[in-house]
PDB file of C-alpha atoms in Angstrom:
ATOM      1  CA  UNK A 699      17.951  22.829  10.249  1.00  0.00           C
ATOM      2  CA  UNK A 700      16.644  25.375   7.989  1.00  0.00           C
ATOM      3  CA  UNK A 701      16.202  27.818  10.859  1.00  0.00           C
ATOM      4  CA  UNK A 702      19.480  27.410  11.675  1.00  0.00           C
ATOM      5  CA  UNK A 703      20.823  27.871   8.532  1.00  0.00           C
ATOM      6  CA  UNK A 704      18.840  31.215   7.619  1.00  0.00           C
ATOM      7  CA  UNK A 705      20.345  32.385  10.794  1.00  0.00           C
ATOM      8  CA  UNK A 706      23.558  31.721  10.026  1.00  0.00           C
ATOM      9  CA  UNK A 707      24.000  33.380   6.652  1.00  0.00           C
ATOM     10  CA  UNK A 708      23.054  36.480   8.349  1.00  0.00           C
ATOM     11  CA  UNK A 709      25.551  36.363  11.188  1.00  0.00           C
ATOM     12  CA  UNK A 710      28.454  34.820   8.605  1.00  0.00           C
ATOM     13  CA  UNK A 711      27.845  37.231   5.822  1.00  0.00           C
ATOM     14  CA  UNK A 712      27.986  40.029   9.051  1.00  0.00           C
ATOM     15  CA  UNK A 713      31.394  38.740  10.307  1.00  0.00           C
ATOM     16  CA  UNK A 714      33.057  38.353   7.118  1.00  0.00           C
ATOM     17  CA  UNK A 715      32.437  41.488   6.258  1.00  0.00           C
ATOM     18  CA  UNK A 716      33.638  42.490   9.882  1.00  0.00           C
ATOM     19  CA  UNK A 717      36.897  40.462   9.599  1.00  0.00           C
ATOM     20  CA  UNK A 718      37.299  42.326   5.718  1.00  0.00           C
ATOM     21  CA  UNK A 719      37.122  45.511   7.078  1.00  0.00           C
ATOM     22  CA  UNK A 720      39.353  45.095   9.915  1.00  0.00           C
ATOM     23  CA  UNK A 721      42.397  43.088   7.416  1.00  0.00           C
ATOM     24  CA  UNK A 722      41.535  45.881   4.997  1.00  0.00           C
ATOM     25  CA  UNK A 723      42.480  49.240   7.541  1.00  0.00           C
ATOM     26  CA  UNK A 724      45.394  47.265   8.472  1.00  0.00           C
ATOM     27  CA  UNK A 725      46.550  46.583   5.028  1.00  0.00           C
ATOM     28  CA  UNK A 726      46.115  50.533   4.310  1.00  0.00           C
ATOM     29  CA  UNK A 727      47.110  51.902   7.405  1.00  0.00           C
ATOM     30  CA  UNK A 728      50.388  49.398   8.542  1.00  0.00           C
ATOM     31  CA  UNK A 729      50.540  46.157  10.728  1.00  0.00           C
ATOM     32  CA  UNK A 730      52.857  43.499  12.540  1.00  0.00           C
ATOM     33  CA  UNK A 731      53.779  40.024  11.246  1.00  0.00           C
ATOM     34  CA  UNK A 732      56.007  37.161  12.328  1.00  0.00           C
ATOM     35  CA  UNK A 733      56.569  34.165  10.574  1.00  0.00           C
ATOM     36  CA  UNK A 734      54.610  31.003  12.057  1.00  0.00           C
ATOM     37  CA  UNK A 735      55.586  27.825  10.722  1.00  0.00           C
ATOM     38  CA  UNK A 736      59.002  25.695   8.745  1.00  0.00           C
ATOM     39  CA  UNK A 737      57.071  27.093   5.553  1.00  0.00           C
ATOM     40  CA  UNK A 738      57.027  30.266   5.590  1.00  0.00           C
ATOM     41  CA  UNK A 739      54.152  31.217   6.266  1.00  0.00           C
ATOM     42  CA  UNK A 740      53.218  34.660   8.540  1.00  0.00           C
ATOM     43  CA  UNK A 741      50.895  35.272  11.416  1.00  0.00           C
ATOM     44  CA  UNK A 742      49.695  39.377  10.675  1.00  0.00           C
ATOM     45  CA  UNK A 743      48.282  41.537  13.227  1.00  0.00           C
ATOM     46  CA  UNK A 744      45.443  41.961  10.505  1.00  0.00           C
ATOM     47  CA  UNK A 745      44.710  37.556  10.777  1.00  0.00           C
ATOM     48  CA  UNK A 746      44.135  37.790  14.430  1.00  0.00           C
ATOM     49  CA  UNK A 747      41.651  41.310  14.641  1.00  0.00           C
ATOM     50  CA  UNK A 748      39.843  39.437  11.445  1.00  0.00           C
ATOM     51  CA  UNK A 749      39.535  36.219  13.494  1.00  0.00           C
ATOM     52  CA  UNK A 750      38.454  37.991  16.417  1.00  0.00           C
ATOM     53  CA  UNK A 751      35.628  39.747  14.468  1.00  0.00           C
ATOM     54  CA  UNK A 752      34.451  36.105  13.196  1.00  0.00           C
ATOM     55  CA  UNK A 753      34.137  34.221  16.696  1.00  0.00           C
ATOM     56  CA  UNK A 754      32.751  36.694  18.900  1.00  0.00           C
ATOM     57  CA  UNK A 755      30.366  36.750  16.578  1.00  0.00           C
ATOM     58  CA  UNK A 756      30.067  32.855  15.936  1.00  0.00           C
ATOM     59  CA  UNK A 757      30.175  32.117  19.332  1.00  0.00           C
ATOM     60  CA  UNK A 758      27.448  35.203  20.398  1.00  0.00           C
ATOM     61  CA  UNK A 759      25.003  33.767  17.897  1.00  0.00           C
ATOM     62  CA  UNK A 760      25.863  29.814  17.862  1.00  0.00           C
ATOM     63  CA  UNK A 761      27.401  28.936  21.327  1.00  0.00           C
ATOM     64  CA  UNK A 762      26.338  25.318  21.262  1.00  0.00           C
ATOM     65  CA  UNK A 763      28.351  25.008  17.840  1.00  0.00           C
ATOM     66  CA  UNK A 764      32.233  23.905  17.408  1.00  0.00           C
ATOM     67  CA  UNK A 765      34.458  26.114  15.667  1.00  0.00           C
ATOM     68  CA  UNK A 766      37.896  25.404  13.805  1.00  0.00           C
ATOM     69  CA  UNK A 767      39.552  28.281  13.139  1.00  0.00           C
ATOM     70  CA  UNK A 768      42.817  28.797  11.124  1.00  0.00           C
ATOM     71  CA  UNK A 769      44.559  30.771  14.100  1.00  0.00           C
ATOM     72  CA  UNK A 770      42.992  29.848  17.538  1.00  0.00           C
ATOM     73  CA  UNK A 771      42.422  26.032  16.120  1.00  0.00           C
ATOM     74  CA  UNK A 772      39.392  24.574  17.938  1.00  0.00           C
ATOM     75  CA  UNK A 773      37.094  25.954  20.265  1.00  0.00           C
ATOM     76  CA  UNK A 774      33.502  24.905  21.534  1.00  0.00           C
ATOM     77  CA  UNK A 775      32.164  20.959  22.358  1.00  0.00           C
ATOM     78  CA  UNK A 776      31.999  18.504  19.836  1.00  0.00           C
ATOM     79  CA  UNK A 777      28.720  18.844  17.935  1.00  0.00           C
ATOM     80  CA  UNK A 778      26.698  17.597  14.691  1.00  0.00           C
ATOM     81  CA  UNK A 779      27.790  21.824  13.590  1.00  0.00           C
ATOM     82  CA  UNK A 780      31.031  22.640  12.581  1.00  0.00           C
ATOM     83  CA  UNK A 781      32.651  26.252  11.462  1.00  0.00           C
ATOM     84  CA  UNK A 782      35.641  26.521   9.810  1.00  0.00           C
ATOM     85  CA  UNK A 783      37.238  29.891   9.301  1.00  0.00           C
ATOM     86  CA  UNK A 784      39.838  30.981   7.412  1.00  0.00           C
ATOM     87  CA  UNK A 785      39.580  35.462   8.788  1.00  0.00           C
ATOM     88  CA  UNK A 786      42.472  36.079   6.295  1.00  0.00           C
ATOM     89  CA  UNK A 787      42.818  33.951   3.224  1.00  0.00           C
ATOM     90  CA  UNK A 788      46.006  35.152   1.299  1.00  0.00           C
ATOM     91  CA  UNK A 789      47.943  35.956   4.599  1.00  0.00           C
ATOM     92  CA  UNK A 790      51.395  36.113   2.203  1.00  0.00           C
ATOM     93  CA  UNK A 791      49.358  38.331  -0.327  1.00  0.00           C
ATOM     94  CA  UNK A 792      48.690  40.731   2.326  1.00  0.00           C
ATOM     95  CA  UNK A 793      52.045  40.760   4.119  1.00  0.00           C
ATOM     96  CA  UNK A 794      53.573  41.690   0.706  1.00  0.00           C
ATOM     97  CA  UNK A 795      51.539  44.449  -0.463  1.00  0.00           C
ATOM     98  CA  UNK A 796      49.429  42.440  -2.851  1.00  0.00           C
ATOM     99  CA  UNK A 797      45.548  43.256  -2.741  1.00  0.00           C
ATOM    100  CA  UNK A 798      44.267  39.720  -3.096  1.00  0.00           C
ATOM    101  CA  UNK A 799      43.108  38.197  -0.238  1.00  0.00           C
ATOM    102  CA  UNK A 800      39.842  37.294   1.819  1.00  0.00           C
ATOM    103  CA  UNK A 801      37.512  35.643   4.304  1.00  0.00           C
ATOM    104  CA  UNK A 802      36.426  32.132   4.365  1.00  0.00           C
ATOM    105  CA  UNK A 803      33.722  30.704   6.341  1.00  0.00           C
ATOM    106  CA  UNK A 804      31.824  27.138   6.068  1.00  0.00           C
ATOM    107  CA  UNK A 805      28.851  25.751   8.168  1.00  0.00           C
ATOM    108  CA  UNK A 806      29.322  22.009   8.259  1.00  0.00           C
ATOM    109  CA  UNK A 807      26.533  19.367   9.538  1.00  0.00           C
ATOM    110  CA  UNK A 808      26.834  15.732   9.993  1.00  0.00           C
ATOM    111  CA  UNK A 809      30.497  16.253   7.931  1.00  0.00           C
ATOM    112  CA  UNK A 810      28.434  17.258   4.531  1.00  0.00           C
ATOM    113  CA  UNK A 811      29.549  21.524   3.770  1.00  0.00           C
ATOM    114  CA  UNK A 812      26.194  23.120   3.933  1.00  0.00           C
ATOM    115  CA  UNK A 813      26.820  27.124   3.876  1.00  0.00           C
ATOM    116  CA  UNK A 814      30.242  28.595   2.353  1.00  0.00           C
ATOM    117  CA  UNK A 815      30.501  32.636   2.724  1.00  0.00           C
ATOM    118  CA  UNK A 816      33.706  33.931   0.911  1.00  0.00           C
ATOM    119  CA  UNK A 817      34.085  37.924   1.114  1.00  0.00           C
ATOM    120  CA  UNK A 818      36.388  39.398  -2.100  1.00  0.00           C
ATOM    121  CA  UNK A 819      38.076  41.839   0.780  1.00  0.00           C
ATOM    122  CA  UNK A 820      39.216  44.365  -2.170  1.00  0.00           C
ATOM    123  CA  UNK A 821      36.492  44.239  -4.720  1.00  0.00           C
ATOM    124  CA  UNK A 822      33.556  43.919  -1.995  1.00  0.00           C
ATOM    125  CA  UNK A 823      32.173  40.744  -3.505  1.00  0.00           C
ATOM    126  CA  UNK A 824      30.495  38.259  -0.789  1.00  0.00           C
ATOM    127  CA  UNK A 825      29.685  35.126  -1.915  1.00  0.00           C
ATOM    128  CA  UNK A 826      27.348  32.706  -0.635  1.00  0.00           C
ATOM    129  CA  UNK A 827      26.815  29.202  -1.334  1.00  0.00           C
ATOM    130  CA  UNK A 828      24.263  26.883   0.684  1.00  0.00           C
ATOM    131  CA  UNK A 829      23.844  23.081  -0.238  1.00  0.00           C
ATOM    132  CA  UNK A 830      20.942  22.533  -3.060  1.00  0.00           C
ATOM    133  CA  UNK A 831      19.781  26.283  -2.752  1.00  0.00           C
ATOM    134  CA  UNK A 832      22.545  27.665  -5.153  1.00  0.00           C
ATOM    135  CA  UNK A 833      25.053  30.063  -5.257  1.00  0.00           C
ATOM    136  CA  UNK A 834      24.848  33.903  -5.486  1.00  0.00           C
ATOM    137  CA  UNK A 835      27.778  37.212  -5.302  1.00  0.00           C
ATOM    138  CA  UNK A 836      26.449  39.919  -3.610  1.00  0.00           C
ATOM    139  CA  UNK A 837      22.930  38.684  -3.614  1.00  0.00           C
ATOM    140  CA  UNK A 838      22.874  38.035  -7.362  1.00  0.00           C
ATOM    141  CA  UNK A 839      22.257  34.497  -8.354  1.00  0.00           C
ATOM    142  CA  UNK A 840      25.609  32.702  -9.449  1.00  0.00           C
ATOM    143  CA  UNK A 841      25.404  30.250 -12.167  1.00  0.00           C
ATOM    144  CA  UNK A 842      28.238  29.097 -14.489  1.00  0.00           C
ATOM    145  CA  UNK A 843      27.527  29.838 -18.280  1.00  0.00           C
ATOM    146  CA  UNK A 844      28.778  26.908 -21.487  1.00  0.00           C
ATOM    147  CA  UNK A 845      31.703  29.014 -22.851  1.00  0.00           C
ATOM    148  CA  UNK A 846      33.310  27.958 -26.096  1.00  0.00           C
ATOM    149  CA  UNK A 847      36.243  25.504 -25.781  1.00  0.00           C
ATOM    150  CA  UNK A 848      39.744  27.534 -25.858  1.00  0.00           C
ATOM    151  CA  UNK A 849      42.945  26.138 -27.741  1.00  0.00           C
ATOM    152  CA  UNK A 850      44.438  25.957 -24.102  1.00  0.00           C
ATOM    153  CA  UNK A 851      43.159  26.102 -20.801  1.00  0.00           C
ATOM    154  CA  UNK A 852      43.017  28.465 -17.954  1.00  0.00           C
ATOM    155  CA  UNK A 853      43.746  26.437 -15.032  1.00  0.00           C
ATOM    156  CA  UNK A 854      44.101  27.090 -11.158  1.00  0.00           C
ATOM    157  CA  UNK A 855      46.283  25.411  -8.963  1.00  0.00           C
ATOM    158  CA  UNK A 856      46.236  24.560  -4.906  1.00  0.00           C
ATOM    159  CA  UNK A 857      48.725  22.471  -3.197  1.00  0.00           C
ATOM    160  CA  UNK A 858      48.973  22.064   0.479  1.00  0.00           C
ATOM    161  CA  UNK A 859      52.811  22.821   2.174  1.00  0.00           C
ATOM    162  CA  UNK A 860      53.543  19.161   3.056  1.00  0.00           C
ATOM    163  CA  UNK A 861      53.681  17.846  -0.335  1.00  0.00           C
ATOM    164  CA  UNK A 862      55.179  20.563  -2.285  1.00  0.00           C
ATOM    165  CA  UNK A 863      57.969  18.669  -3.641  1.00  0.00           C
ATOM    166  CA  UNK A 864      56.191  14.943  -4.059  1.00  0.00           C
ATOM    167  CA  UNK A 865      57.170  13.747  -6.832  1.00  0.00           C
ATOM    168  CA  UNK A 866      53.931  12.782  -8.201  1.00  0.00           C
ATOM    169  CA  UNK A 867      53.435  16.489  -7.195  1.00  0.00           C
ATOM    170  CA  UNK A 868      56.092  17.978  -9.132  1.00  0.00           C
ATOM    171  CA  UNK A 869      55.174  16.127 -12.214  1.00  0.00           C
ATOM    172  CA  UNK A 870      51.579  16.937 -12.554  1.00  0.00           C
ATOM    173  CA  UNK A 871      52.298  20.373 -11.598  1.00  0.00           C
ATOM    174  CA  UNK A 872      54.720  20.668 -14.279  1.00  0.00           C
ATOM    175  CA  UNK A 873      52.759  18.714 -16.704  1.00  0.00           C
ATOM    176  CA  UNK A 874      49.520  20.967 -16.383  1.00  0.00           C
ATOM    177  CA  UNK A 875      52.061  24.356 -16.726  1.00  0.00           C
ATOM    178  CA  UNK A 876      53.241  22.870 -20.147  1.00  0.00           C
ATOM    179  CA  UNK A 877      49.849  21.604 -21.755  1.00  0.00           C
ATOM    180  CA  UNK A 878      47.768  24.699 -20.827  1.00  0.00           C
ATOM    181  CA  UNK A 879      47.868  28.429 -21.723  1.00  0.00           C
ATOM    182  CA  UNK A 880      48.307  29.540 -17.794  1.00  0.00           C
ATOM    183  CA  UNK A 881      48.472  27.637 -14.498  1.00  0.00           C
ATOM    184  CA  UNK A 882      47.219  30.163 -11.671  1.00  0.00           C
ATOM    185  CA  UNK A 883      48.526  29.798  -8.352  1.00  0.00           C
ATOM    186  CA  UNK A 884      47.091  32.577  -6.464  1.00  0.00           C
ATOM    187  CA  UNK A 885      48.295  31.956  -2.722  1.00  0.00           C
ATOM    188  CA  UNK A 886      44.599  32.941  -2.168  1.00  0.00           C
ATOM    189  CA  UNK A 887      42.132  29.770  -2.876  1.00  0.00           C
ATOM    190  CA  UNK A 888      39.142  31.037  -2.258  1.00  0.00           C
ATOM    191  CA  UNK A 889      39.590  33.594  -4.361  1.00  0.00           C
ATOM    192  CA  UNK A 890      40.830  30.800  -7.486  1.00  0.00           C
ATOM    193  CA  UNK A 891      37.456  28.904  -6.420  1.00  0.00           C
ATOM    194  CA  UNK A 892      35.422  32.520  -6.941  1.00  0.00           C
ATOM    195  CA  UNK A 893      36.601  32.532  -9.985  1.00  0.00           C
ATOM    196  CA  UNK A 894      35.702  29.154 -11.298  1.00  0.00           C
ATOM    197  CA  UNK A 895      32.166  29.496 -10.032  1.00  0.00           C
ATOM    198  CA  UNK A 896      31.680  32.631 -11.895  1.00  0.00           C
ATOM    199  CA  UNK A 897      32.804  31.286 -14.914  1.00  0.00           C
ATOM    200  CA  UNK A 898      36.281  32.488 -15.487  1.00  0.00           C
ATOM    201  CA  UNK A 899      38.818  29.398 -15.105  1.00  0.00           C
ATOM    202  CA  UNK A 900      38.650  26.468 -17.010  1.00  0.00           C
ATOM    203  CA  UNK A 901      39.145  24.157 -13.943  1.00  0.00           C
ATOM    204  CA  UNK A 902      41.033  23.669 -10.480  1.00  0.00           C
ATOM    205  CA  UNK A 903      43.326  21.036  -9.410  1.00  0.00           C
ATOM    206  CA  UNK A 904      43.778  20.381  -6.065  1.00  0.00           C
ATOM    207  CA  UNK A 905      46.524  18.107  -4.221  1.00  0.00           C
ATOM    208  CA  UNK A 906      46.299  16.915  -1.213  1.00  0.00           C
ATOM    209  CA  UNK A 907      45.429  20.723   0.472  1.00  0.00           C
ATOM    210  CA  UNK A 908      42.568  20.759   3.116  1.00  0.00           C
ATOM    211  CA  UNK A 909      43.139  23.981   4.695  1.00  0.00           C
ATOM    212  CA  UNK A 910      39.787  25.810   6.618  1.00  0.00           C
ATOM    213  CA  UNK A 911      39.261  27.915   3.431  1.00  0.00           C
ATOM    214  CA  UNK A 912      38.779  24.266   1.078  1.00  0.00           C
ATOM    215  CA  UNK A 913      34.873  23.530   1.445  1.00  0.00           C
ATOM    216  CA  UNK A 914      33.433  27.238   1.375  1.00  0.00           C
ATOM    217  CA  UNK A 915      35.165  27.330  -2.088  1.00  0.00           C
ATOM    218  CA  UNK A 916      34.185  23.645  -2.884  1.00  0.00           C
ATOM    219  CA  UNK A 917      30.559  24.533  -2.386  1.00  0.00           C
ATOM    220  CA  UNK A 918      30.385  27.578  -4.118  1.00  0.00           C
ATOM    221  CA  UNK A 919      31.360  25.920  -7.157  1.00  0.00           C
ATOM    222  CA  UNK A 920      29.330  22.794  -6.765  1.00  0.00           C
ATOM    223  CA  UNK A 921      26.073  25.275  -6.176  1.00  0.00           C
ATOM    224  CA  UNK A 922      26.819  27.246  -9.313  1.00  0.00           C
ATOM    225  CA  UNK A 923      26.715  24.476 -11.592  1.00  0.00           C
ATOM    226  CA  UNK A 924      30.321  23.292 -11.132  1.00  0.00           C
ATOM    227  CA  UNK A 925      31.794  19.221 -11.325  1.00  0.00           C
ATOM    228  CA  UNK A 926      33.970  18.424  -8.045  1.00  0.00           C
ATOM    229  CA  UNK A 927      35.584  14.980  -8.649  1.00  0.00           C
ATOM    230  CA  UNK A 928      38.228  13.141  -7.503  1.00  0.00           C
ATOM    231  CA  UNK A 929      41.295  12.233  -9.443  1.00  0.00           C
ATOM    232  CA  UNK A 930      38.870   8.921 -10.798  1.00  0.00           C
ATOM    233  CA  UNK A 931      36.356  11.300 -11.959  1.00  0.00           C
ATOM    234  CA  UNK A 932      33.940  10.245  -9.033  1.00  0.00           C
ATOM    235  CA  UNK A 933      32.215  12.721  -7.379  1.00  0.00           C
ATOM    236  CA  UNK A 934      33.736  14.381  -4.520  1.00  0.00           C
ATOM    237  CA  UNK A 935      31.346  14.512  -1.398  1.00  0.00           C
ATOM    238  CA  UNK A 936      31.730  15.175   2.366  1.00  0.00           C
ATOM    239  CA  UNK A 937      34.897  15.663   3.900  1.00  0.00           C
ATOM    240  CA  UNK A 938      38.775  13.993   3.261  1.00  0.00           C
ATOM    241  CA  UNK A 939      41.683  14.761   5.180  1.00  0.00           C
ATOM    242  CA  UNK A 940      43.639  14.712   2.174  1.00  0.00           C
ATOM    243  CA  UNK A 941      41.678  15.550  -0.994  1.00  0.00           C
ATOM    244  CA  UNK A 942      42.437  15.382  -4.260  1.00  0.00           C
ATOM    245  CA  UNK A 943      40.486  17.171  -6.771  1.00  0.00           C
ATOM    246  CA  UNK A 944      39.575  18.330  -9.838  1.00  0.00           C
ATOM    247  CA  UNK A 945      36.400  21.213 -10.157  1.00  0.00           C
ATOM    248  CA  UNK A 946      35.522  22.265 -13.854  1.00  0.00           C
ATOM    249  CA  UNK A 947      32.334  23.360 -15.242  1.00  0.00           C
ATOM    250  CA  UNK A 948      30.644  20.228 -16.491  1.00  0.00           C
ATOM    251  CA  UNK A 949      31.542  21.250 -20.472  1.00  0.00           C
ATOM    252  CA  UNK A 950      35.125  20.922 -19.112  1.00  0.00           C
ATOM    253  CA  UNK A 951      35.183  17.577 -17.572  1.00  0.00           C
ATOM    254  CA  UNK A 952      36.666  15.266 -19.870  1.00  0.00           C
ATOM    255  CA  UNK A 953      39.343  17.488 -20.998  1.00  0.00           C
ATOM    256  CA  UNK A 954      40.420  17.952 -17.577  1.00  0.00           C
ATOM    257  CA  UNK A 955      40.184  14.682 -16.124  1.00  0.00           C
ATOM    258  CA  UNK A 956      42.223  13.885 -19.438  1.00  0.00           C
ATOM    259  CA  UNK A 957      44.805  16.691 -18.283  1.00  0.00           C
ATOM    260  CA  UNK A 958      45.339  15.106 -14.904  1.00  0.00           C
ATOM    261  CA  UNK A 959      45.019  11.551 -15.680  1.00  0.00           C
ATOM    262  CA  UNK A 960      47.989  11.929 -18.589  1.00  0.00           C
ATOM    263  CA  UNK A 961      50.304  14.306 -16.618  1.00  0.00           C
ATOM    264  CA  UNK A 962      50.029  11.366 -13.319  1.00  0.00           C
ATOM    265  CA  UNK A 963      50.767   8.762 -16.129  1.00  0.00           C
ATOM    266  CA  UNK A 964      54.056  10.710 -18.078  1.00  0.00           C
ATOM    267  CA  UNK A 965      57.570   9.675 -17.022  1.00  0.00           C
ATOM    268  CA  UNK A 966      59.602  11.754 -15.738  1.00  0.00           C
TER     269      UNK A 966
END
C-alpha cells in the first residue's frame, strides 16, 4: 500500500497541476459553456480539457484502479482503489469571471479517504493530505494553530442542490447567518475546506452534499489537526452517501456543535 501511495502523490500532484493550468489559459484566454443540469449548473470547455489532463494520467499510471469522475462519471473495474475527481471545482466561479476555483482529487481504499490533492488554481497552492502522515501546502507542513475565541464566528457553508430548500435546511442555514459574524458560501468547497485546515475559518457545516470534491477536503482538515463530526458530535469516518457534518479545529468544537444543535432545535 505504501508503494502505491508514494506513487500516487506524484502522478496526482502532476495532474492537478495539469488540469490547473489548462482551466487557467481558458479562463484568461475565452471558453464555451452550456448549462448541464435543472440547477443550474454549467459544463465549460475548461471542466472537460482539466478532466482530460487528470485521467490520462490516472489511467497511464493506475490502470487496474476505478475512477469517478465529476464529468465522464465512472470508468475502470471495480476495485479495493477508488479516484474521485473533481478537474474544476468552482465551475460557476469560473464561468462568471470569478478567480476562485480548483482541482480536487482523492485516493480511496477499502472506502476509508487515504490521499486528498487540492490545487489553489489562482494562488498556486497544492495541498496534500494522506491518512495519519499529515497535511502540507506546497510541501510545507500544514497544521492548524489554537487561535483566540472571536465574539462571532467565521463559518463556511456547503449544501448539496437536492436539498436546497429543506426545511430543516433553510432553518439552520438561516440560523448560523444570524448567530455568527459571516457565513461563507464559496461555490468552491475545496477551497472553504483549504481554508479551515490552514487555520482561517472557525468551522464548516455541511448538509447532505457528497460531491467528488467532499473527502480530499475532509482529509485535509482531519490531517492538519481538524474535528470532522457528525451532527451528534461523533466522529465522521469512511464514506456516507449523504453526510452531514460539522469540521472545526478541536478549540472550536463545542461552540459549534452548540451552533448546529440550537439552530436544528429553533422553531420556525
Amino acid at each position: 500500500m505504501e508503494a502505491t501511495l508514494q506513487k500516487a502523490i506524484k502522478v496526482a500532484v502532476e495532474a492537478a497541476k495539469a488540469a490547473g493550468h489548462a482551466a487557467r489559459v481558458c479562463f484568461d484566454e475565452g471558453f464555451t459553456m452550456e448549462e448541464k443540469d435543472e440547477f443550474g449548473d454549467v459544463l465549460t470547455e475548461a471542466d472537460l480539457k482539466a478532466e482530460h489532463e487528470i485521467l490520462s494520467r490516472l489511467g497511464a499510471a493506475f490502470p487496474d484502479h476505478q475512477i469517478r469522475s465529476e464529468e465522464s462519471g465512472w470508468s475502470g473495474v471495480e476495485s479495493d482503489w477508488l479516484w474521485l475527481v473533481d478537474p474544476l471545482d468552482g465551475t460557476n466561479n469560473f464561468a462568471v469571471g470569478l478567480p476562485l476555483f480548483g482541482v480536487s482529487l482523492t485516493l480511496i481504499y477499502k472506502k476509508e479517504p487515504v490521499l486528498g490533492v487540492i490545487y489553489d488554481t489562482i494562488l498556486d497552492k497544492m495541498y496534500t493530505a494522506v491518512y495519519n502522515q499529515g497535511a502540507a501546502c506546497n510541501e510545507q507542513a500544514l497544521r492548524i494553530q489554537p487561535r483566540t475565541m472571536p465574539n462571532r464566528l467565521t463559518v463556511g457553508w456547503i449544501q448539496g442542490h437536492k436539498v436546497q430548500q429543506e426545511a430543516r435546511a433553510v432553518q439552520l442555514r438561516a440560523h448560523i447567518e444570524k448567530h455568527t459574524k459571516r457565513m461563507m458560501r464559496l461555490w468552491a468547497p475545496t477551497m472553504q475546506w483549504s481554508m479551515l485546515a490552514r487555520g482561517q475559518l472557525d468551522g464548516i457545516v455541511l448538509y447532505n452534499s457528497e460531491g467528488d470534491d467532499l473527502y480530499s477536503g475532509l482529509l485535509l482538515v482531519r490531517e492538519a489537526g481538524g474535528l470532522i463530526l457528525d451532527f451528534n458530535g461523533n466522529p465522521f469516518t469512511g464514506m456516507n452517501p449523504e453526510p452531514y457534518i460539522i469540521a472545526c479545529p478541536p478549540d472550536r468544537k463545542d461552540v459549534m456543535l452548540k451552533l448546529v444543535r440550537d439552530g436544528l432545535a429553533e422553531q420556525l
